[in-house]
Amino acid sequence: MPGEQESLFAAVDALLEKAGGILPPPGERERLRTAASLTQAQVARALKVRRETVADWEAGRKEPRPPKRAAYIRLLEGLAALYPVPSEEAGTGSVPAVAPAAPEVAAGPLGVAGGPAAGPPAPAAPGAVPAPAATSSRPAAATRSTARTSTARRPAAKKAAAPAVDPRFPNGPLAVLDGDGAAYCIGGVVLDCPATTVPALVEWTLTESGIGAARLHRNGKDADPLIVLTESAAEGFGLPARLEGPEARRSLRLPEDHTVVKQIARATWKLTQRGFGPWARIYRPAQGGQRQCVQLAILSWEALDTRAWGNAAELHPAELARILGVYATRVITPRGSTAVSGLELMTSLRPPTRAVRDNASGTWVSGPNPGALTQPVDPAPPEAPIEHPVAQGWSGGFLDEEAYQWVRDPKLLEDAECLLPWAVGIDINTAFLAAAARLTVGLGEPFHVKAPVFDKKHPGSWFVDLSHIELDPRLPSPFTPSGQRPEGPAWYATPTVAYAVELGADVRPLEAYLRHETGAYLDPWHDRLKDAYVTTMAGLGIPVGKDVGEAVFLAAMEHHKDVDPALACVLSAIKSTIKGGIGKLRERPQGRHYRDGERWPALERPTWRPDIRAAVISKARVNMHRKMLNTAKASGLYPLAVLSDCVVYPSAGPSPLDFLPLTDDGKVLPGTFRLGAAPGLAKLEGVQEMAWAVDLMEQGYNPARHIKGGDAVMDEGE
């Protein structure tokens, strides 16, 4: 009996500790600390929390929870006695040192504040934008304060109309979870996550969080919710701060005997074949057509590659949730690297299957979706990488459709060019994306044709001799990535051969691999990424539209990354998504144990299509050559070097407008390198002295690789 009484008293004491004490408002918390000349780090050490946690308490983004709450209140009450509010401030209506606490809002069964659930929300009126849901078991004031704080750190910008909120996912597509159980969502919403294990986190995400995103196509699937774990959150779940091992970091995984992996298995959850790595997918088999899957991203395991996301992983969780939410809303909920997300976006916008009615039974069954890539197919031998099974024993040559890496022979430089003061580099915005627009590609298996008649409407690979075509040696050849003239018959994608015909060549293919079923598979992918790119550029202060002056555009580009550095991370990720998505179409085998001729996992995807990648790069390269040729015809200027989509010209001034051919009204001549924010238009890449460029050329180096300054390597396809 005494033992039971002590247990009851302890429970009551815990309730009193939770309810007792009143916290002053956030601004007063900071005033009291600074009045005592204490730092946030000192308070954090005393209360055994992180400095960021104290900062969140003072900003009102989060509220302390027992037992830290009572200790924090005790500290503030002591400081309030030592440093009361000055009388002149108190007399002007300022907030007293200790103010009444806001009433706690009861959480309903789904963790949404507001009492018992009353069924799903009513549909919004046509054209209305539903308001975000309230936070889970957290004072409403915390959510409002979070929204204020996140916007106060950046310049005000015009906001586009917000998309309608899916009532199934009121808290958006993702959350960033910190070590104190605060899950930061888009729109400034902060949820309390009570989970202390990874399986509990998965359950909470699927049943209580309201996190997820609707499908991008009616025949597709809803996006799995994404939970991003900060380093402190990962450690709180028993995960190591870093992944270490002999393999490349992207292939590192937790061992199968790790405690967290065992917890997942005991809770009857599963991991994909890739295991528990920087991007871990935890699921149960779908039941009744309902997916049960959560994606985790561990920041300290380099889930956000700095080459794509910049310093995004170092941002405060609220700010990181903002920019990841922008990417998820405009592109797709991240599902791995930007390359993986780029490939997943293709599938999400053109799902391989759709529901069709079976004539015999009258039931709905899964059938192929017209216009999509519906099943894995092997490439033709010349389209395959050399290690592919179909390439074993093949001696007929291979496609070499890659981006430009060309430098003009220094012997072909003219004295007048060398005397110009500047070398100016210009770059095509998202050239691969521009090339994907209205590009007809093959959708099914290839078939072989001997002595075909070339038709530019037939996507495929053509074995043809283009070595007889005479072009100015001051321009790179459009038929090879090296820019050197072909030496005989070779394999080319349809856009390359079509350009040879455009130049007036007599084209007689010896053989070809073509496809019966064709379509503009990449069009939806292009449209969504183009909108995302242009919208994000506009958010960085870059004027868009046909009427924007090119000088105005160049001036805005000089400082666009300073307008909102976090949003600049989104722009970088979008560009990386484009380049990486095209690259994934020809993903090579990974792992030191691979042997040529073996199949590798990527080959089992319908989207493993090296012929489509070749067609995109082919079109991008000939687009670049067409612009260089038109520039030469209009102005007599020839490039010094090309790297992918950056071309360097000699110039009398440091601006592209100093050397590009202009119309009578001062705009760049159509057909050449027009300047602007849209994909396919050009921007300034960098400026160096002409003597610097000539010196590099004479040493055999490519000035386009270093025109930005320093030793930075150009990102191909950007």
Short mmCIF file of N, CA and C in Angstrom, two decimals, residues 126-274:
data_model
loop_
_atom_site.label_atom_id
_atom_site.label_comp_id
_atom_site.label_asym_id
_atom_site.label_seq_id
_atom_site.Cartn_x
_atom_site.Cartn_y
_atom_site.Cartn_z
N PRO A 126 -14.50 26.75 -54.45
CA PRO A 126 -13.70 26.86 -55.66
C PRO A 126 -12.82 28.10 -55.63
N GLY A 127 -11.53 27.86 -55.90
CA GLY A 127 -10.58 28.97 -55.95
C GLY A 127 -10.05 29.39 -54.59
N ALA A 128 -10.61 28.86 -53.50
CA ALA A 128 -10.14 29.24 -52.17
C ALA A 128 -8.88 28.47 -51.83
N VAL A 129 -8.02 29.06 -50.99
CA VAL A 129 -6.81 28.41 -50.52
C VAL A 129 -7.00 28.07 -49.05
N PRO A 130 -7.14 26.79 -48.68
CA PRO A 130 -7.35 26.43 -47.28
C PRO A 130 -6.19 26.87 -46.41
N ALA A 131 -6.48 27.24 -45.17
CA ALA A 131 -5.43 27.64 -44.25
C ALA A 131 -4.70 26.42 -43.75
N PRO A 132 -3.40 26.57 -43.35
CA PRO A 132 -2.66 25.43 -42.81
C PRO A 132 -3.30 24.96 -41.52
N ALA A 133 -3.12 23.68 -41.23
CA ALA A 133 -3.65 23.11 -40.00
C ALA A 133 -2.86 23.61 -38.81
N ALA A 134 -3.50 23.59 -37.64
CA ALA A 134 -2.81 24.00 -36.42
C ALA A 134 -1.76 22.96 -36.07
N THR A 135 -0.81 23.35 -35.19
CA THR A 135 0.26 22.44 -34.84
C THR A 135 -0.22 21.41 -33.84
N SER A 136 0.55 20.34 -33.72
CA SER A 136 0.21 19.25 -32.84
C SER A 136 0.73 19.50 -31.44
N SER A 137 -0.14 19.52 -30.45
CA SER A 137 0.18 19.66 -29.04
C SER A 137 1.23 20.73 -28.78
N ARG A 138 1.03 21.87 -29.39
CA ARG A 138 1.95 23.00 -29.20
C ARG A 138 1.12 24.27 -29.22
N PRO A 139 1.42 25.26 -28.35
CA PRO A 139 0.63 26.48 -28.34
C PRO A 139 0.58 27.12 -29.71
N ALA A 140 -0.59 27.68 -30.04
CA ALA A 140 -0.74 28.32 -31.34
C ALA A 140 0.25 29.46 -31.50
N ALA A 141 0.60 30.14 -30.41
CA ALA A 141 1.53 31.26 -30.50
C ALA A 141 2.88 30.82 -31.04
N ALA A 142 3.28 29.56 -30.78
CA ALA A 142 4.58 29.09 -31.27
C ALA A 142 4.59 29.06 -32.77
N THR A 143 3.52 28.62 -33.38
CA THR A 143 3.45 28.57 -34.84
C THR A 143 3.51 29.97 -35.43
N ARG A 144 2.77 30.90 -34.86
CA ARG A 144 2.77 32.26 -35.39
C ARG A 144 4.15 32.88 -35.27
N SER A 145 4.83 32.64 -34.12
CA SER A 145 6.15 33.21 -33.94
C SER A 145 7.14 32.63 -34.93
N THR A 146 7.01 31.34 -35.20
CA THR A 146 7.91 30.72 -36.18
C THR A 146 7.76 31.37 -37.53
N ALA A 147 6.53 31.63 -37.94
CA ALA A 147 6.31 32.26 -39.24
C ALA A 147 6.93 33.65 -39.29
N ARG A 148 6.78 34.40 -38.20
CA ARG A 148 7.35 35.75 -38.19
C ARG A 148 8.87 35.70 -38.27
N THR A 149 9.46 34.77 -37.51
CA THR A 149 10.91 34.71 -37.47
C THR A 149 11.48 34.34 -38.82
N SER A 150 10.87 33.36 -39.50
CA SER A 150 11.43 32.89 -40.76
C SER A 150 11.35 33.95 -41.85
N THR A 151 10.38 34.83 -41.79
CA THR A 151 10.26 35.85 -42.84
C THR A 151 11.06 37.10 -42.51
N ALA A 152 11.35 37.33 -41.23
CA ALA A 152 12.05 38.55 -40.86
C ALA A 152 13.51 38.53 -41.29
N ARG A 153 14.05 37.33 -41.59
CA ARG A 153 15.46 37.24 -41.91
C ARG A 153 15.75 37.48 -43.38
N ARG A 154 14.76 37.69 -44.21
CA ARG A 154 15.03 37.91 -45.63
C ARG A 154 14.14 39.03 -46.15
N PRO A 155 14.56 39.67 -47.23
CA PRO A 155 13.77 40.80 -47.77
C PRO A 155 12.39 40.36 -48.19
N ALA A 156 11.44 41.26 -48.04
CA ALA A 156 10.08 40.95 -48.45
C ALA A 156 10.03 40.77 -49.96
N ALA A 157 9.26 39.81 -50.40
CA ALA A 157 9.12 39.53 -51.84
C ALA A 157 7.67 39.28 -52.15
N LYS A 158 7.31 39.54 -53.39
CA LYS A 158 5.95 39.27 -53.80
C LYS A 158 5.69 37.78 -53.79
N LYS A 159 4.57 37.38 -53.24
CA LYS A 159 4.24 35.97 -53.12
C LYS A 159 3.24 35.56 -54.19
N ALA A 160 3.55 34.41 -54.81
CA ALA A 160 2.60 33.86 -55.78
C ALA A 160 1.44 33.22 -55.02
N ALA A 161 0.35 33.02 -55.70
CA ALA A 161 -0.80 32.39 -55.07
C ALA A 161 -0.43 31.01 -54.57
N ALA A 162 -0.75 30.71 -53.33
CA ALA A 162 -0.39 29.42 -52.75
C ALA A 162 -1.26 28.31 -53.32
N PRO A 163 -0.65 27.14 -53.56
CA PRO A 163 -1.46 26.04 -54.07
C PRO A 163 -2.44 25.55 -53.01
N ALA A 164 -3.52 24.97 -53.44
CA ALA A 164 -4.52 24.46 -52.51
C ALA A 164 -3.91 23.35 -51.66
N VAL A 165 -4.23 23.34 -50.36
CA VAL A 165 -3.71 22.35 -49.44
C VAL A 165 -4.56 21.09 -49.54
N ASP A 166 -3.93 19.94 -49.75
CA ASP A 166 -4.64 18.67 -49.77
C ASP A 166 -5.09 18.37 -48.34
N PRO A 167 -6.37 18.17 -48.10
CA PRO A 167 -6.84 17.95 -46.73
C PRO A 167 -6.25 16.70 -46.08
N ARG A 168 -5.75 15.78 -46.89
CA ARG A 168 -5.12 14.59 -46.32
C ARG A 168 -3.73 14.90 -45.77
N PHE A 169 -3.11 15.97 -46.28
CA PHE A 169 -1.74 16.31 -45.89
C PHE A 169 -1.68 17.78 -45.49
N PRO A 170 -2.34 18.15 -44.39
CA PRO A 170 -2.42 19.58 -44.03
C PRO A 170 -1.09 20.20 -43.68
N ASN A 171 -0.09 19.39 -43.33
CA ASN A 171 1.18 19.95 -42.89
C ASN A 171 2.28 19.84 -43.94
N GLY A 172 1.88 19.60 -45.18
CA GLY A 172 2.84 19.66 -46.27
C GLY A 172 3.59 18.36 -46.49
N PRO A 173 4.56 18.38 -47.41
CA PRO A 173 5.20 17.15 -47.85
C PRO A 173 6.31 16.63 -46.96
N LEU A 174 6.81 17.47 -46.02
CA LEU A 174 8.01 17.05 -45.29
C LEU A 174 8.13 17.81 -43.97
N ALA A 175 9.05 17.33 -43.15
CA ALA A 175 9.38 18.01 -41.89
C ALA A 175 10.85 17.81 -41.60
N VAL A 176 11.45 18.81 -40.94
CA VAL A 176 12.82 18.71 -40.47
C VAL A 176 12.76 18.56 -38.96
N LEU A 177 13.29 17.46 -38.45
CA LEU A 177 13.16 17.11 -37.03
C LEU A 177 14.46 17.40 -36.30
N ASP A 178 14.36 18.15 -35.18
CA ASP A 178 15.56 18.42 -34.40
C ASP A 178 15.64 17.51 -33.19
N GLY A 179 16.69 17.67 -32.39
CA GLY A 179 16.93 16.78 -31.27
C GLY A 179 15.99 16.95 -30.11
N ASP A 180 15.14 17.98 -30.13
CA ASP A 180 14.19 18.21 -29.04
C ASP A 180 12.78 17.79 -29.41
N GLY A 181 12.64 17.07 -30.50
CA GLY A 181 11.32 16.57 -30.88
C GLY A 181 10.46 17.57 -31.62
N ALA A 182 11.04 18.66 -32.12
CA ALA A 182 10.28 19.65 -32.88
C ALA A 182 10.42 19.33 -34.37
N ALA A 183 9.29 19.15 -35.02
CA ALA A 183 9.26 18.85 -36.45
C ALA A 183 8.83 20.10 -37.20
N TYR A 184 9.74 20.72 -37.92
CA TYR A 184 9.48 21.96 -38.65
C TYR A 184 8.94 21.62 -40.03
N CYS A 185 7.75 22.11 -40.31
CA CYS A 185 7.10 21.88 -41.60
C CYS A 185 7.08 23.18 -42.41
N ILE A 186 6.51 23.12 -43.61
CA ILE A 186 6.43 24.33 -44.42
C ILE A 186 5.37 25.26 -43.84
N GLY A 187 5.48 26.53 -44.18
CA GLY A 187 4.51 27.50 -43.70
C GLY A 187 4.69 27.90 -42.27
N GLY A 188 5.84 27.57 -41.64
CA GLY A 188 6.07 27.94 -40.25
C GLY A 188 5.43 27.03 -39.23
N VAL A 189 4.81 25.94 -39.66
CA VAL A 189 4.18 25.01 -38.73
C VAL A 189 5.25 24.19 -38.02
N VAL A 190 5.11 24.04 -36.69
CA VAL A 190 6.02 23.23 -35.89
C VAL A 190 5.20 22.21 -35.13
N LEU A 191 5.50 20.93 -35.33
CA LEU A 191 4.78 19.85 -34.66
C LEU A 191 5.63 19.26 -33.55
N ASP A 192 4.98 18.75 -32.52
CA ASP A 192 5.66 17.99 -31.48
C ASP A 192 5.71 16.53 -31.90
N CYS A 193 6.90 15.97 -32.00
CA CYS A 193 7.05 14.56 -32.35
C CYS A 193 7.49 13.81 -31.09
N PRO A 194 6.63 12.95 -30.56
CA PRO A 194 6.96 12.26 -29.31
C PRO A 194 7.82 11.02 -29.51
N ALA A 195 8.12 10.64 -30.73
CA ALA A 195 8.81 9.38 -31.01
C ALA A 195 10.23 9.39 -30.44
N THR A 196 10.62 8.25 -29.88
CA THR A 196 11.98 8.10 -29.36
C THR A 196 12.73 6.98 -30.08
N THR A 197 12.06 6.26 -30.97
CA THR A 197 12.70 5.24 -31.79
C THR A 197 12.31 5.47 -33.24
N VAL A 198 13.10 4.90 -34.14
CA VAL A 198 12.79 5.06 -35.56
C VAL A 198 11.45 4.42 -35.93
N PRO A 199 11.13 3.20 -35.46
CA PRO A 199 9.80 2.66 -35.77
C PRO A 199 8.66 3.54 -35.26
N ALA A 200 8.83 4.12 -34.07
CA ALA A 200 7.79 5.03 -33.55
C ALA A 200 7.69 6.29 -34.39
N LEU A 201 8.82 6.75 -34.91
CA LEU A 201 8.81 7.92 -35.80
C LEU A 201 8.04 7.62 -37.07
N VAL A 202 8.23 6.44 -37.62
CA VAL A 202 7.51 6.05 -38.84
C VAL A 202 6.01 5.99 -38.57
N GLU A 203 5.62 5.38 -37.44
CA GLU A 203 4.20 5.29 -37.08
C GLU A 203 3.60 6.67 -36.90
N TRP A 204 4.31 7.54 -36.19
CA TRP A 204 3.79 8.90 -35.97
C TRP A 204 3.63 9.64 -37.28
N THR A 205 4.61 9.50 -38.16
CA THR A 205 4.56 10.20 -39.44
C THR A 205 3.35 9.79 -40.25
N LEU A 206 3.06 8.50 -40.27
CA LEU A 206 1.98 7.98 -41.11
C LEU A 206 0.59 8.18 -40.50
N THR A 207 0.51 8.22 -39.17
CA THR A 207 -0.81 8.23 -38.54
C THR A 207 -1.20 9.57 -37.91
N GLU A 208 -0.22 10.40 -37.54
CA GLU A 208 -0.55 11.61 -36.79
C GLU A 208 -0.04 12.91 -37.40
N SER A 209 1.02 12.84 -38.19
CA SER A 209 1.70 14.08 -38.57
C SER A 209 0.96 14.90 -39.61
N GLY A 210 0.15 14.27 -40.47
CA GLY A 210 -0.48 15.00 -41.57
C GLY A 210 0.50 15.44 -42.62
N ILE A 211 1.59 14.68 -42.78
CA ILE A 211 2.65 15.02 -43.73
C ILE A 211 2.55 14.11 -44.95
N GLY A 212 2.71 14.66 -46.11
CA GLY A 212 2.67 13.91 -47.36
C GLY A 212 2.33 14.85 -48.50
N ALA A 213 2.23 14.31 -49.70
CA ALA A 213 1.90 15.14 -50.87
C ALA A 213 1.12 14.31 -51.87
N ALA A 214 0.19 14.98 -52.55
CA ALA A 214 -0.65 14.30 -53.53
C ALA A 214 0.14 13.95 -54.78
N ARG A 215 -0.34 12.98 -55.50
CA ARG A 215 0.30 12.53 -56.73
C ARG A 215 0.35 13.65 -57.77
N LEU A 216 1.34 13.57 -58.63
CA LEU A 216 1.50 14.57 -59.69
C LEU A 216 0.73 14.19 -60.95
N HIS A 217 0.28 12.95 -61.04
CA HIS A 217 -0.48 12.47 -62.19
C HIS A 217 -1.57 11.55 -61.67
N ARG A 218 -2.74 11.60 -62.30
CA ARG A 218 -3.87 10.83 -61.78
C ARG A 218 -3.60 9.33 -61.75
N ASN A 219 -2.68 8.85 -62.58
CA ASN A 219 -2.35 7.43 -62.57
C ASN A 219 -1.14 7.10 -61.71
N GLY A 220 -0.63 8.11 -61.03
CA GLY A 220 0.56 7.91 -60.21
C GLY A 220 0.23 7.59 -58.76
N LYS A 221 1.22 7.81 -57.89
CA LYS A 221 1.09 7.51 -56.47
C LYS A 221 1.37 8.77 -55.67
N ASP A 222 0.71 8.87 -54.52
CA ASP A 222 1.01 9.97 -53.61
C ASP A 222 2.47 9.89 -53.16
N ALA A 223 3.07 11.04 -52.90
CA ALA A 223 4.46 11.07 -52.46
C ALA A 223 4.57 10.59 -51.02
N ASP A 224 5.57 9.79 -50.76
CA ASP A 224 5.82 9.35 -49.39
C ASP A 224 6.27 10.54 -48.55
N PRO A 225 5.82 10.64 -47.29
CA PRO A 225 6.28 11.74 -46.44
C PRO A 225 7.78 11.65 -46.20
N LEU A 226 8.41 12.81 -46.12
CA LEU A 226 9.86 12.88 -45.89
C LEU A 226 10.12 13.50 -44.52
N ILE A 227 10.95 12.83 -43.73
CA ILE A 227 11.41 13.36 -42.45
C ILE A 227 12.92 13.52 -42.54
N VAL A 228 13.37 14.76 -42.37
CA VAL A 228 14.80 15.07 -42.41
C VAL A 228 15.31 15.16 -40.98
N LEU A 229 16.34 14.39 -40.66
CA LEU A 229 16.87 14.34 -39.30
C LEU A 229 18.13 15.19 -39.19
N THR A 230 18.12 16.14 -38.27
CA THR A 230 19.35 16.86 -37.95
C THR A 230 20.29 15.90 -37.23
N GLU A 231 21.52 16.34 -37.03
CA GLU A 231 22.49 15.47 -36.36
C GLU A 231 22.02 15.10 -34.95
N SER A 232 21.50 16.09 -34.21
CA SER A 232 21.06 15.79 -32.84
C SER A 232 19.85 14.86 -32.84
N ALA A 233 18.97 15.01 -33.82
CA ALA A 233 17.82 14.11 -33.90
C ALA A 233 18.27 12.70 -34.22
N ALA A 234 19.22 12.56 -35.15
CA ALA A 234 19.72 11.24 -35.50
C ALA A 234 20.35 10.55 -34.30
N GLU A 235 21.14 11.30 -33.54
CA GLU A 235 21.77 10.72 -32.35
C GLU A 235 20.73 10.33 -31.31
N GLY A 236 19.65 11.12 -31.22
CA GLY A 236 18.59 10.78 -30.27
C GLY A 236 17.89 9.47 -30.60
N PHE A 237 17.90 9.07 -31.87
CA PHE A 237 17.31 7.79 -32.27
C PHE A 237 18.33 6.66 -32.25
N GLY A 238 19.53 6.93 -31.76
CA GLY A 238 20.54 5.88 -31.67
C GLY A 238 21.35 5.70 -32.93
N LEU A 239 21.31 6.68 -33.83
CA LEU A 239 22.09 6.59 -35.07
C LEU A 239 23.44 7.25 -34.88
N PRO A 240 24.48 6.75 -35.54
CA PRO A 240 25.80 7.39 -35.40
C PRO A 240 25.81 8.76 -36.06
N ALA A 241 26.67 9.63 -35.55
CA ALA A 241 26.76 10.98 -36.12
C ALA A 241 27.31 10.94 -37.53
N ARG A 242 28.18 9.98 -37.83
CA ARG A 242 28.76 9.85 -39.16
C ARG A 242 28.75 8.39 -39.57
N LEU A 243 28.70 8.17 -40.89
CA LEU A 243 28.87 6.82 -41.43
C LEU A 243 30.32 6.67 -41.85
N GLU A 244 30.97 5.65 -41.36
CA GLU A 244 32.36 5.42 -41.70
C GLU A 244 32.51 4.05 -42.32
N GLY A 245 33.48 3.93 -43.23
CA GLY A 245 33.73 2.64 -43.86
C GLY A 245 34.61 2.79 -45.07
N PRO A 246 35.05 1.65 -45.65
CA PRO A 246 35.97 1.69 -46.79
C PRO A 246 35.31 2.06 -48.10
N GLU A 247 33.97 1.91 -48.19
CA GLU A 247 33.28 2.18 -49.44
C GLU A 247 33.08 3.69 -49.64
N ALA A 248 32.73 4.05 -50.88
CA ALA A 248 32.37 5.45 -51.15
C ALA A 248 31.19 5.83 -50.27
N ARG A 249 31.15 7.09 -49.82
CA ARG A 249 30.14 7.49 -48.84
C ARG A 249 28.73 7.23 -49.33
N ARG A 250 28.48 7.39 -50.63
CA ARG A 250 27.11 7.22 -51.11
C ARG A 250 26.65 5.78 -51.00
N SER A 251 27.59 4.83 -50.85
CA SER A 251 27.20 3.42 -50.74
C SER A 251 27.24 2.91 -49.31
N LEU A 252 27.57 3.78 -48.34
CA LEU A 252 27.64 3.35 -46.95
C LEU A 252 26.25 3.10 -46.39
N ARG A 253 26.13 2.09 -45.57
CA ARG A 253 24.87 1.74 -44.94
C ARG A 253 25.14 1.25 -43.52
N LEU A 254 24.12 1.33 -42.66
CA LEU A 254 24.24 0.73 -41.33
C LEU A 254 24.35 -0.79 -41.49
N PRO A 255 25.18 -1.44 -40.69
CA PRO A 255 25.23 -2.91 -40.75
C PRO A 255 23.91 -3.52 -40.30
N GLU A 256 23.63 -4.71 -40.77
CA GLU A 256 22.35 -5.35 -40.46
C GLU A 256 22.18 -5.67 -38.99
N ASP A 257 23.29 -5.75 -38.25
CA ASP A 257 23.19 -6.05 -36.82
C ASP A 257 23.13 -4.79 -35.96
N HIS A 258 22.99 -3.61 -36.60
CA HIS A 258 22.88 -2.38 -35.83
C HIS A 258 21.55 -2.36 -35.07
N THR A 259 21.55 -1.74 -33.90
CA THR A 259 20.36 -1.72 -33.04
C THR A 259 19.15 -1.15 -33.76
N VAL A 260 19.32 -0.06 -34.49
CA VAL A 260 18.19 0.58 -35.17
C VAL A 260 17.63 -0.33 -36.25
N VAL A 261 18.49 -0.99 -36.99
CA VAL A 261 18.01 -1.92 -38.03
C VAL A 261 17.23 -3.05 -37.40
N LYS A 262 17.69 -3.55 -36.26
CA LYS A 262 16.95 -4.61 -35.56
C LYS A 262 15.61 -4.10 -35.05
N GLN A 263 15.57 -2.86 -34.55
CA GLN A 263 14.29 -2.29 -34.09
C GLN A 263 13.27 -2.25 -35.23
N ILE A 264 13.74 -1.85 -36.39
CA ILE A 264 12.84 -1.77 -37.56
C ILE A 264 12.30 -3.15 -37.90
N ALA A 265 13.15 -4.16 -37.88
CA ALA A 265 12.71 -5.51 -38.22
C ALA A 265 11.73 -6.05 -37.17
N ARG A 266 12.01 -5.80 -35.88
CA ARG A 266 11.11 -6.29 -34.82
C ARG A 266 9.73 -5.65 -34.93
N ALA A 267 9.67 -4.41 -35.42
CA ALA A 267 8.38 -3.71 -35.56
C ALA A 267 7.69 -4.06 -36.88
N THR A 268 8.21 -5.07 -37.59
CA THR A 268 7.66 -5.58 -38.86
C THR A 268 7.68 -4.54 -39.97
N TRP A 269 8.60 -3.57 -39.86
CA TRP A 269 8.85 -2.67 -40.98
C TRP A 269 10.00 -3.22 -41.80
N LYS A 270 10.11 -2.76 -43.03
CA LYS A 270 11.15 -3.25 -43.93
C LYS A 270 11.97 -2.08 -44.47
N LEU A 271 13.20 -2.39 -44.85
CA LEU A 271 14.06 -1.46 -45.56
C LEU A 271 14.20 -1.92 -47.00
N THR A 272 14.37 -0.98 -47.92
CA THR A 272 14.62 -1.36 -49.31
C THR A 272 15.98 -2.04 -49.41
N GLN A 273 16.30 -2.56 -50.59
CA GLN A 273 17.57 -3.26 -50.77
C GLN A 273 18.77 -2.37 -50.53
N ARG A 274 18.59 -1.07 -50.60
CA ARG A 274 19.70 -0.16 -50.36
C ARG A 274 20.00 0.01 -48.87
#
